[in-house]
PDB file of C-alpha atoms and ligand atoms in Angstrom:
ATOM      1  CA  MET Y 710     -18.918  91.437  13.223  1.00 45.00           C
ATOM      2  CA  SER Y 711     -15.070  90.861  13.164  1.00 44.00           C
ATOM      3  CA  SER Y 712     -13.799  93.003   9.996  1.00 46.00           C
ATOM      4  CA  ILE Y 713     -11.563  90.209   8.202  1.00 55.00           C
ATOM      5  CA  SER Y 714     -14.229  87.847   7.678  1.00 60.00           C
ATOM      6  CA  ALA Y 715     -17.445  90.282   6.501  1.00 87.00           C
ATOM      7  CA  ALA Y 716     -18.768  89.364   3.527  1.00 91.00           C
ATOM      8  CA  ILE Y 717     -20.321  91.784   2.492  1.00 94.00           C
ATOM      9  CA  ARG Y 718     -19.520  95.278   4.534  1.00 96.00           C
ATOM     10  CA  ALA Y 719     -22.029  98.534   4.195  1.00 97.00           C
ATOM     11  CA  GLU Y 720     -21.065 101.753   5.325  1.00 97.00           C
ATOM     12  CA  ASN Y 721     -23.173 104.662   4.838  1.00 98.00           C
ATOM     13  CA  LEU Y 722     -24.850 103.415   2.184  1.00 98.00           C
ATOM     14  CA  THR Y 723     -27.224 105.557   0.199  1.00 98.00           C
ATOM     15  CA  LYS Y 724     -28.194 106.090  -2.968  1.00 98.00           C
ATOM     16  CA  ILE Y 725     -29.833 108.984  -4.177  1.00 97.00           C
ATOM     17  CA  TYR Y 726     -32.311 108.701  -7.556  1.00 96.00           C
ATOM     18  CA  GLY Y 727     -32.861 112.196  -9.212  1.00 93.00           C
ATOM     19  CA  SER Y 728     -32.000 115.580  -7.020  1.00 91.00           C
ATOM     20  CA  GLY Y 729     -33.466 118.465  -5.798  1.00 91.00           C
ATOM     21  CA  ASP Y 730     -38.089 118.320  -5.086  1.00 90.00           C
ATOM     22  CA  ALA Y 731     -37.551 115.116  -6.880  1.00 92.00           C
ATOM     23  CA  ALA Y 732     -35.053 113.377  -5.356  1.00 94.00           C
ATOM     24  CA  VAL Y 733     -35.728 109.700  -3.909  1.00 95.00           C
ATOM     25  CA  ARG Y 734     -33.553 108.402  -0.700  1.00 96.00           C
ATOM     26  CA  ALA Y 735     -33.681 105.039  -1.887  1.00 97.00           C
ATOM     27  CA  VAL Y 736     -31.791 103.855   0.722  1.00 98.00           C
ATOM     28  CA  ASP Y 737     -30.282 106.700   3.736  1.00 97.00           C
ATOM     29  CA  ASN Y 738     -27.362 105.565   5.461  1.00 97.00           C
ATOM     30  CA  VAL Y 739     -27.135 102.003   6.058  1.00 98.00           C
ATOM     31  CA  SER Y 740     -24.500 100.094   8.004  1.00 97.00           C
ATOM     32  CA  VAL Y 741     -24.516  96.680   7.734  1.00 96.00           C
ATOM     33  CA  ALA Y 742     -22.071  93.452   8.244  1.00 95.00           C
ATOM     34  CA  ILE Y 743     -22.851  89.863   7.154  1.00 92.00           C
ATOM     35  CA  GLU Y 744     -20.897  87.602   7.630  1.00 88.00           C
ATOM     36  CA  ALA Y 745     -19.228  84.511   5.002  1.00 86.00           C
ATOM     37  CA  GLY Y 746     -21.469  81.710   6.236  1.00 88.00           C
ATOM     38  CA  GLU Y 747     -24.836  83.143   6.364  1.00 92.00           C
ATOM     39  CA  PHE Y 748     -27.581  82.857   4.541  1.00 95.00           C
ATOM     40  CA  THR Y 749     -29.270  86.884   5.036  1.00 96.00           C
ATOM     41  CA  SER Y 750     -32.428  87.663   3.449  1.00 96.00           C
ATOM     42  CA  VAL Y 751     -33.912  91.509   3.365  1.00 97.00           C
ATOM     43  CA  MET Y 752     -36.999  91.652   3.228  1.00 97.00           C
ATOM     44  CA  GLY Y 753     -39.887  95.068   3.238  1.00 96.00           C
ATOM     45  CA  PRO Y 754     -42.922  96.398   1.326  1.00 96.00           C
ATOM     46  CA  SER Y 755     -42.136  97.735  -2.065  1.00 95.00           C
ATOM     47  CA  GLY Y 756     -39.757 100.645  -2.282  1.00 95.00           C
ATOM     48  CA  SER Y 757     -38.690  99.776   1.028  1.00 97.00           C
ATOM     49  CA  GLY Y 758     -34.985  99.989  -1.113  1.00 97.00           C
ATOM     50  CA  LYS Y 759     -34.667  96.134  -1.008  1.00 96.00           C
ATOM     51  CA  SER Y 760     -33.866  96.220  -4.779  1.00 94.00           C
ATOM     52  CA  THR Y 761     -31.441  99.267  -4.831  1.00 96.00           C
ATOM     53  CA  PHE Y 762     -29.893  98.136  -1.455  1.00 97.00           C
ATOM     54  CA  LEU Y 763     -28.937  94.449  -3.449  1.00 96.00           C
ATOM     55  CA  HIS Y 764     -27.620  96.318  -6.432  1.00 95.00           C
ATOM     56  CA  CYS Y 765     -25.280  98.822  -4.693  1.00 96.00           C
ATOM     57  CA  VAL Y 766     -23.647  95.797  -2.659  1.00 96.00           C
ATOM     58  CA  ALA Y 767     -23.272  93.364  -5.720  1.00 94.00           C
ATOM     59  CA  GLY Y 768     -21.471  96.650  -7.800  1.00 94.00           C
ATOM     60  CA  LEU Y 769     -24.810  96.744 -10.549  1.00 92.00           C
ATOM     61  CA  ASP Y 770     -25.455 100.402  -9.373  1.00 93.00           C
ATOM     62  CA  SER Y 771     -23.362 102.915  -7.876  1.00 94.00           C
ATOM     63  CA  VAL Y 772     -24.066 104.117  -4.464  1.00 96.00           C
ATOM     64  CA  THR Y 773     -24.128 108.206  -3.586  1.00 97.00           C
ATOM     65  CA  SER Y 774     -21.666 108.171  -0.961  1.00 97.00           C
ATOM     66  CA  GLY Y 775     -20.704 105.573   1.978  1.00 98.00           C
ATOM     67  CA  ARG Y 776     -18.607 101.906   0.904  1.00 97.00           C
ATOM     68  CA  VAL Y 777     -19.267  99.109  -0.271  1.00 97.00           C
ATOM     69  CA  GLN Y 778     -16.753  96.214   0.863  1.00 96.00           C
ATOM     70  CA  ILE Y 779     -16.872  92.854  -0.245  1.00 95.00           C
ATOM     71  CA  ALA Y 780     -13.933  90.089   0.890  1.00 93.00           C
ATOM     72  CA  GLY Y 781     -12.049  92.832   2.269  1.00 93.00           C
ATOM     73  CA  GLU Y 782     -12.321  95.101  -1.253  1.00 95.00           C
ATOM     74  CA  ASP Y 783     -13.752  98.612  -1.274  1.00 96.00           C
ATOM     75  CA  ILE Y 784     -15.616  98.267  -4.806  1.00 96.00           C
ATOM     76  CA  THR Y 785     -17.247 101.689  -4.015  1.00 96.00           C
ATOM     77  CA  ALA Y 786     -13.268 103.015  -5.312  1.00 95.00           C
ATOM     78  CA  MET Y 787     -13.158 100.762  -8.000  1.00 96.00           C
ATOM     79  CA  SER Y 788     -13.183 101.549 -12.023  1.00 95.00           C
ATOM     80  CA  ASP Y 789     -15.835 100.621 -13.967  1.00 93.00           C
ATOM     81  CA  ALA Y 790     -12.886  97.850 -15.274  1.00 94.00           C
ATOM     82  CA  GLN Y 791     -12.247  96.966 -11.728  1.00 95.00           C
ATOM     83  CA  LEU Y 792     -15.481  96.113 -10.912  1.00 95.00           C
ATOM     84  CA  SER Y 793     -16.841  94.236 -13.851  1.00 91.00           C
ATOM     85  CA  ARG Y 794     -14.094  91.899 -13.380  1.00 91.00           C
ATOM     86  CA  PHE Y 795     -14.805  91.973  -9.434  1.00 93.00           C
ATOM     87  CA  ARG Y 796     -18.407  91.267 -10.358  1.00 92.00           C
ATOM     88  CA  ARG Y 797     -17.243  88.852 -12.336  1.00 88.00           C
ATOM     89  CA  ASP Y 798     -14.129  86.831 -10.830  1.00 87.00           C
ATOM     90  CA  ARG Y 799     -15.785  87.150  -6.619  1.00 90.00           C
ATOM     91  CA  ILE Y 800     -20.256  87.729  -7.194  1.00 93.00           C
ATOM     92  CA  GLY Y 801     -22.685  84.897  -8.137  1.00 91.00           C
ATOM     93  CA  PHE Y 802     -25.764  87.017  -8.763  1.00 92.00           C
ATOM     94  CA  VAL Y 803     -29.163  84.619  -9.856  1.00 90.00           C
ATOM     95  CA  PHE Y 804     -32.565  86.780 -10.612  1.00 88.00           C
ATOM     96  CA  GLN Y 805     -35.918  85.865 -10.915  1.00 84.00           C
ATOM     97  CA  ALA Y 806     -35.204  85.905 -14.124  1.00 85.00           C
ATOM     98  CA  PHE Y 807     -32.853  82.835 -14.757  1.00 84.00           C
ATOM     99  CA  ASN Y 808     -31.375  84.765 -18.190  1.00 89.00           C
ATOM    100  CA  LEU Y 809     -29.864  81.359 -18.948  1.00 94.00           C
ATOM    101  CA  LEU Y 810     -28.786  81.444 -22.625  1.00 94.00           C
ATOM    102  CA  PRO Y 811     -31.189  79.718 -24.710  1.00 94.00           C
ATOM    103  CA  THR Y 812     -29.105  77.992 -27.297  1.00 96.00           C
ATOM    104  CA  MET Y 813     -26.725  76.463 -25.079  1.00 96.00           C
ATOM    105  CA  THR Y 814     -27.188  72.854 -22.334  1.00 96.00           C
ATOM    106  CA  ALA Y 815     -27.182  73.137 -19.256  1.00 96.00           C
ATOM    107  CA  GLN Y 816     -23.115  72.418 -18.453  1.00 96.00           C
ATOM    108  CA  GLN Y 817     -22.326  75.273 -21.145  1.00 96.00           C
ATOM    109  CA  ASN Y 818     -24.710  77.719 -19.522  1.00 96.00           C
ATOM    110  CA  ILE Y 819     -22.397  76.400 -16.181  1.00 95.00           C
ATOM    111  CA  VAL Y 820     -19.230  77.194 -17.381  1.00 95.00           C
ATOM    112  CA  LEU Y 821     -19.782  79.863 -19.117  1.00 93.00           C
ATOM    113  CA  PRO Y 822     -18.490  82.638 -17.102  1.00 88.00           C
ATOM    114  CA  THR Y 823     -15.428  80.502 -15.847  1.00 89.00           C
ATOM    115  CA  LYS Y 824     -15.004  80.107 -19.187  1.00 89.00           C
ATOM    116  CA  MET Y 825     -16.209  83.964 -20.354  1.00 85.00           C
ATOM    117  CA  ALA Y 826     -12.805  84.730 -17.252  1.00 81.00           C
ATOM    118  CA  ARG Y 827     -10.259  82.711 -18.927  1.00 84.00           C
ATOM    119  CA  LYS Y 828      -9.871  80.487 -16.079  1.00 87.00           C
ATOM    120  CA  SER Y 829     -10.724  76.189 -16.127  1.00 90.00           C
ATOM    121  CA  VAL Y 830     -13.020  74.161 -15.196  1.00 92.00           C
ATOM    122  CA  ASP Y 831     -12.489  73.213 -11.309  1.00 91.00           C
ATOM    123  CA  GLN Y 832     -13.604  69.101 -12.530  1.00 93.00           C
ATOM    124  CA  ALA Y 833     -13.608  68.281  -8.778  1.00 90.00           C
ATOM    125  CA  TRP Y 834     -15.875  71.243  -7.828  1.00 87.00           C
ATOM    126  CA  PHE Y 835     -18.383  71.553 -10.973  1.00 92.00           C
ATOM    127  CA  ASP Y 836     -19.160  67.647 -10.094  1.00 91.00           C
ATOM    128  CA  GLN Y 837     -19.479  68.543  -6.738  1.00 85.00           C
ATOM    129  CA  LEU Y 838     -22.098  71.172  -7.020  1.00 83.00           C
ATOM    130  CA  ILE Y 839     -23.541  69.335  -9.940  1.00 88.00           C
ATOM    131  CA  GLU Y 840     -24.028  66.393  -7.963  1.00 84.00           C
ATOM    132  CA  THR Y 841     -25.736  68.722  -4.393  1.00 77.00           C
ATOM    133  CA  LEU Y 842     -28.228  70.735  -7.122  1.00 77.00           C
ATOM    134  CA  GLY Y 843     -29.397  66.910  -8.735  1.00 80.00           C
ATOM    135  CA  LEU Y 844     -27.847  68.084 -12.070  1.00 86.00           C
ATOM    136  CA  ALA Y 845     -26.522  65.650 -13.028  1.00 89.00           C
ATOM    137  CA  GLU Y 846     -28.793  64.179 -15.521  1.00 91.00           C
ATOM    138  CA  ARG Y 847     -30.033  67.471 -17.211  1.00 92.00           C
ATOM    139  CA  LEU Y 848     -26.396  68.044 -18.248  1.00 95.00           C
ATOM    140  CA  ASP Y 849     -27.859  67.884 -21.808  1.00 96.00           C
ATOM    141  CA  HIS Y 850     -30.491  69.389 -22.090  1.00 96.00           C
ATOM    142  CA  ARG Y 851     -31.486  72.749 -22.652  1.00 96.00           C
ATOM    143  CA  PRO Y 852     -33.564  75.619 -20.374  1.00 95.00           C
ATOM    144  CA  TYR Y 853     -36.521  74.696 -22.831  1.00 94.00           C
ATOM    145  CA  GLU Y 854     -36.638  71.412 -21.961  1.00 95.00           C
ATOM    146  CA  LEU Y 855     -35.430  71.896 -18.269  1.00 93.00           C
ATOM    147  CA  SER Y 856     -38.227  72.422 -15.496  1.00 89.00           C
ATOM    148  CA  GLY Y 857     -38.394  76.266 -14.065  1.00 88.00           C
ATOM    149  CA  GLY Y 858     -37.061  75.081 -11.309  1.00 87.00           C
ATOM    150  CA  GLN Y 859     -34.745  72.663 -13.181  1.00 89.00           C
ATOM    151  CA  GLN Y 860     -33.462  76.515 -14.244  1.00 91.00           C
ATOM    152  CA  GLN Y 861     -32.742  77.602 -11.340  1.00 88.00           C
ATOM    153  CA  ARG Y 862     -30.878  75.499 -10.573  1.00 89.00           C
ATOM    154  CA  VAL Y 863     -28.708  75.933 -13.507  1.00 93.00           C
ATOM    155  CA  ALA Y 864     -29.220  79.129 -12.918  1.00 92.00           C
ATOM    156  CA  VAL Y 865     -27.358  78.714  -9.363  1.00 90.00           C
ATOM    157  CA  ALA Y 866     -24.671  76.032 -10.012  1.00 91.00           C
ATOM    158  CA  ARG Y 867     -23.315  78.226 -12.601  1.00 93.00           C
ATOM    159  CA  ALA Y 868     -23.723  81.292  -9.821  1.00 91.00           C
ATOM    160  CA  LEU Y 869     -21.212  79.186  -7.261  1.00 88.00           C
ATOM    161  CA  LEU Y 870     -18.615  78.010 -10.122  1.00 90.00           C
ATOM    162  CA  THR Y 871     -16.599  80.345 -10.247  1.00 86.00           C
ATOM    163  CA  ARG Y 872     -16.323  79.583  -5.834  1.00 84.00           C
ATOM    164  CA  PRO Y 873     -17.714  84.141  -5.683  1.00 89.00           C
ATOM    165  CA  ALA Y 874     -16.516  85.536  -2.252  1.00 87.00           C
ATOM    166  CA  VAL Y 875     -21.115  85.804  -1.658  1.00 94.00           C
ATOM    167  CA  LEU Y 876     -24.436  84.865  -3.762  1.00 94.00           C
ATOM    168  CA  ILE Y 877     -26.401  87.554  -4.765  1.00 94.00           C
ATOM    169  CA  ALA Y 878     -30.294  86.790  -5.273  1.00 94.00           C
ATOM    170  CA  ASP Y 879     -32.770  89.269  -6.290  1.00 92.00           C
ATOM    171  CA  GLU Y 880     -36.340  87.245  -5.603  1.00 91.00           C
ATOM    172  CA  PRO Y 881     -35.175  83.394  -6.819  1.00 90.00           C
ATOM    173  CA  THR Y 882     -38.892  82.151  -6.038  1.00 89.00           C
ATOM    174  CA  GLY Y 883     -40.533  84.742  -8.030  1.00 88.00           C
ATOM    175  CA  ASN Y 884     -41.075  82.831 -11.058  1.00 84.00           C
ATOM    176  CA  LEU Y 885     -41.572  78.921  -9.243  1.00 84.00           C
ATOM    177  CA  ASP Y 886     -44.226  77.538  -7.869  1.00 86.00           C
ATOM    178  CA  SER Y 887     -43.799  75.937  -4.611  1.00 88.00           C
ATOM    179  CA  ALA Y 888     -41.954  72.429  -4.742  1.00 86.00           C
ATOM    180  CA  SER Y 889     -40.287  74.202  -7.211  1.00 83.00           C
ATOM    181  CA  SER Y 890     -39.255  77.081  -4.786  1.00 87.00           C
ATOM    182  CA  ALA Y 891     -38.712  75.269  -1.260  1.00 89.00           C
ATOM    183  CA  GLU Y 892     -35.713  73.129  -4.127  1.00 83.00           C
ATOM    184  CA  VAL Y 893     -34.285  76.420  -4.422  1.00 85.00           C
ATOM    185  CA  LEU Y 894     -34.152  77.373  -0.618  1.00 91.00           C
ATOM    186  CA  GLN Y 895     -32.882  74.046   0.019  1.00 88.00           C
ATOM    187  CA  LEU Y 896     -30.303  74.700  -2.501  1.00 84.00           C
ATOM    188  CA  LEU Y 897     -29.985  78.162  -1.818  1.00 89.00           C
ATOM    189  CA  ARG Y 898     -29.270  76.407   2.340  1.00 91.00           C
ATOM    190  CA  SER Y 899     -27.076  74.488   1.482  1.00 84.00           C
ATOM    191  CA  ALA Y 900     -24.618  76.026  -0.564  1.00 85.00           C
ATOM    192  CA  VAL Y 901     -24.503  78.234   2.788  1.00 89.00           C
ATOM    193  CA  ASP Y 902     -24.567  75.263   4.728  1.00 88.00           C
ATOM    194  CA  ASP Y 903     -22.519  72.644   2.681  1.00 81.00           C
ATOM    195  CA  LEU Y 904     -20.155  75.141   0.776  1.00 76.00           C
ATOM    196  CA  ASP Y 905     -19.852  77.193   3.026  1.00 79.00           C
ATOM    197  CA  GLN Y 906     -20.929  80.450   1.366  1.00 86.00           C
ATOM    198  CA  ALA Y 907     -22.186  83.542   2.507  1.00 91.00           C
ATOM    199  CA  VAL Y 908     -26.143  84.798   0.178  1.00 94.00           C
ATOM    200  CA  LEU Y 909     -28.138  87.948   0.148  1.00 96.00           C
ATOM    201  CA  MET Y 910     -31.684  87.366  -0.777  1.00 96.00           C
ATOM    202  CA  VAL Y 911     -34.561  90.400  -1.369  1.00 95.00           C
ATOM    203  CA  THR Y 912     -37.228  87.711  -1.393  1.00 95.00           C
ATOM    204  CA  HIS Y 913     -40.885  89.116  -0.851  1.00 92.00           C
ATOM    205  CA  ASP Y 914     -42.187  85.282   0.935  1.00 92.00           C
ATOM    206  CA  PRO Y 915     -41.524  85.354   4.416  1.00 92.00           C
ATOM    207  CA  ASN Y 916     -40.847  81.625   4.006  1.00 91.00           C
ATOM    208  CA  ALA Y 917     -38.422  82.150   1.564  1.00 92.00           C
ATOM    209  CA  ALA Y 918     -36.993  84.807   4.722  1.00 94.00           C
ATOM    210  CA  GLY Y 919     -37.306  81.912   6.441  1.00 91.00           C
ATOM    211  CA  VAL Y 920     -35.181  79.522   5.134  1.00 92.00           C
ATOM    212  CA  GLY Y 921     -32.177  81.889   6.278  1.00 93.00           C
ATOM    213  CA  ASP Y 922     -29.998  83.109   9.225  1.00 95.00           C
ATOM    214  CA  ARG Y 923     -30.826  86.212   9.799  1.00 96.00           C
ATOM    215  CA  ILE Y 924     -33.312  88.588   8.290  1.00 96.00           C
ATOM    216  CA  LEU Y 925     -33.114  91.909   7.227  1.00 97.00           C
ATOM    217  CA  SER Y 926     -36.303  94.019   7.019  1.00 97.00           C
ATOM    218  CA  MET Y 927     -36.693  97.393   5.385  1.00 98.00           C
ATOM    219  CA  ALA Y 928     -39.058 100.427   5.099  1.00 98.00           C
ATOM    220  CA  ASP Y 929     -37.683 104.359   3.726  1.00 97.00           C
ATOM    221  CA  GLY Y 930     -34.638 102.629   3.037  1.00 97.00           C
ATOM    222  CA  VAL Y 931     -33.397 101.883   6.569  1.00 98.00           C
ATOM    223  CA  ILE Y 932     -32.755  98.632   7.840  1.00 98.00           C
ATOM    224  CA  VAL Y 933     -35.939  98.833  10.509  1.00 98.00           C
ATOM    225  CA  SER Y 934     -35.237  94.949  12.383  1.00 97.00           C
ATOM    226  CA  ASP Y 935     -31.486  92.685  11.649  1.00 96.00           C
ATOM    227  CA  GLU Y 936     -33.418  89.391  12.966  1.00 94.00           C
ATOM    228  CA  ARG Y 937     -31.658  85.658  13.430  1.00 91.00           C
ATOM    229  CA  PRO Y 938     -35.397  83.759  13.506  1.00 83.00           C
ATOM    230  CA  GLY Y 939     -33.618  80.273  15.468  1.00 74.00           C
ATOM    231  CA  HIS Y 940     -31.520  82.526  17.690  1.00 59.00           C
ATOM    232  CA  SER Y 941     -33.048  84.523  20.636  1.00 46.00           C
ATOM    233  CA  GLN Y 942     -30.690  87.350  20.587  1.00 46.00           C
ATOM    234  CA  GLY Y 943     -32.909  88.869  17.733  1.00 43.00           C
ATOM    235  CA  ARG Y 944     -32.690  92.716  17.708  1.00 44.00           C
ATOM    236  CA  ARG Y 945     -34.710  95.762  16.366  1.00 47.00           C
ATOM    237  CA  VAL Y 946     -32.091  98.025  15.166  1.00 47.00           C
ATOM    238  CA  ALA Y 947     -33.044 101.129  16.142  1.00 44.00           C
ATOM    239  CA  GLU Y 948     -32.165 104.744  14.156  1.00 40.00           C
TER     240      GLU Y 948
HETATM  241  N1  ATP P 551     -33.837 103.994 -11.532  1.00 67.22           N
HETATM  242  C1  ATP P 551     -34.676 104.400 -10.198  1.00 67.22           C
HETATM  243  N2  ATP P 551     -34.584 106.191 -10.718  1.00 67.22           N
HETATM  244  C2  ATP P 551     -35.183 106.570  -9.464  1.00 67.22           C
HETATM  245  N3  ATP P 551     -36.119 106.613  -8.831  1.00 67.22           N
HETATM  246  C3  ATP P 551     -36.019 105.065  -8.510  1.00 67.22           C
HETATM  247  C4  ATP P 551     -35.075 104.217  -9.531  1.00 67.22           C
HETATM  248  N4  ATP P 551     -35.027 102.859  -8.990  1.00 67.22           N
HETATM  249  C5  ATP P 551     -35.475 102.977  -7.564  1.00 67.22           C
HETATM  250  N5  ATP P 551     -35.941 103.809  -7.410  1.00 67.22           N
HETATM  251  C6  ATP P 551     -36.933 103.938  -6.689  1.00 67.22           C
HETATM  252  O1  ATP P 551     -36.599 104.371  -5.167  1.00 67.22           O
HETATM  253  C7  ATP P 551     -36.809 103.698  -3.979  1.00 67.22           C
HETATM  254  C8  ATP P 551     -36.863 102.667  -3.219  1.00 67.22           C
HETATM  255  O2  ATP P 551     -36.651 100.950  -4.822  1.00 67.22           O
HETATM  256  P1  ATP P 551     -36.236  99.944  -4.848  1.00 67.22           P
HETATM  257  O3  ATP P 551     -35.956  99.536  -6.216  1.00 67.22           O
HETATM  258  O4  ATP P 551     -34.804  99.754  -4.166  1.00 67.22           O
HETATM  259  O5  ATP P 551     -37.577  99.243  -3.618  1.00 67.22           O
HETATM  260  P2  ATP P 551     -37.879  97.728  -2.862  1.00 67.22           P
HETATM  261  O6  ATP P 551     -37.954  97.503  -1.199  1.00 67.22           O
HETATM  262  O7  ATP P 551     -36.576  96.736  -4.240  1.00 67.22           O
HETATM  263  O8  ATP P 551     -39.051  97.928  -4.609  1.00 67.22           O
HETATM  264  P3  ATP P 551     -39.789  96.227  -4.495  1.00 67.22           P
HETATM  265  O9  ATP P 551     -40.299  94.819  -3.741  1.00 67.22           O
HETATM  266  O10 ATP P 551     -41.194  97.067  -5.470  1.00 67.22           O
HETATM  267  O11 ATP P 551     -38.791  95.871  -5.558  1.00 67.22           O
HETATM  268  C9  ATP P 551     -38.839 103.565  -4.318  1.00 67.22           C
HETATM  269  O12 ATP P 551     -39.295 105.099  -4.277  1.00 67.22           O
HETATM  270  C10 ATP P 551     -38.398 104.037  -6.363  1.00 67.22           C
HETATM  271  O13 ATP P 551     -39.787 103.972  -6.632  1.00 67.22           O
END
């Protein structure tokens, strides 16, 4: 785990909701490094802290204590304005609800974050993404003219166009049938293999998690196992 290459580094990350008797330690002193070019899934029972962990790591929620670094930058030390700029420029998001703008075409949705960042679209990268994601025939369609799987592919293209340091996916296949799920997971897989992205995905689905390289399992706010199913050196984490 070299500190230079880690896409995400959480150090003693703790998130407590509420206070006094009502306090909930949703994430409890978690330290983990996630490397670039790696597809990591977070699993665990409902209430184990997966979403809270993901949101803290992505700068969508504040931390109670500890630090989060993305691509070497400490996001827990940033002001709100710095953080929203950083999120826009360096973090790609894919959610269960596709969150596409209904009045815009697929193409307009994909380039929207780049335009909002007042950057010009890298046409070669756009073309490569569209090719990889199989969206060439769909660019002029509006979301309601696309299947769920196609909408999620548009959301993945939108997330990747800005070349984020990390792609954060929260139950990205939660609304999809099994064929579309497999397709979207394969796209996330090729984002890692062909486009060298780091992907961090929360999922309840063991099959979805199995597409990744590494599975972090959470229980009661801590990571209780950290395994690489394709490798023999999967290990239990002693807390
Ligand atoms: N905004 C909040 N205010 C108070 N408590 C919260 C808040 N968000 C989450 N929690 C609590 O923190 C704990 C972890 O919740 P979290 O949503 O991170 O779990 P999860 O593993 O993602 O669950 P699920 O799989 O059901 O989405 C739970 O006990 C939950 O009730």
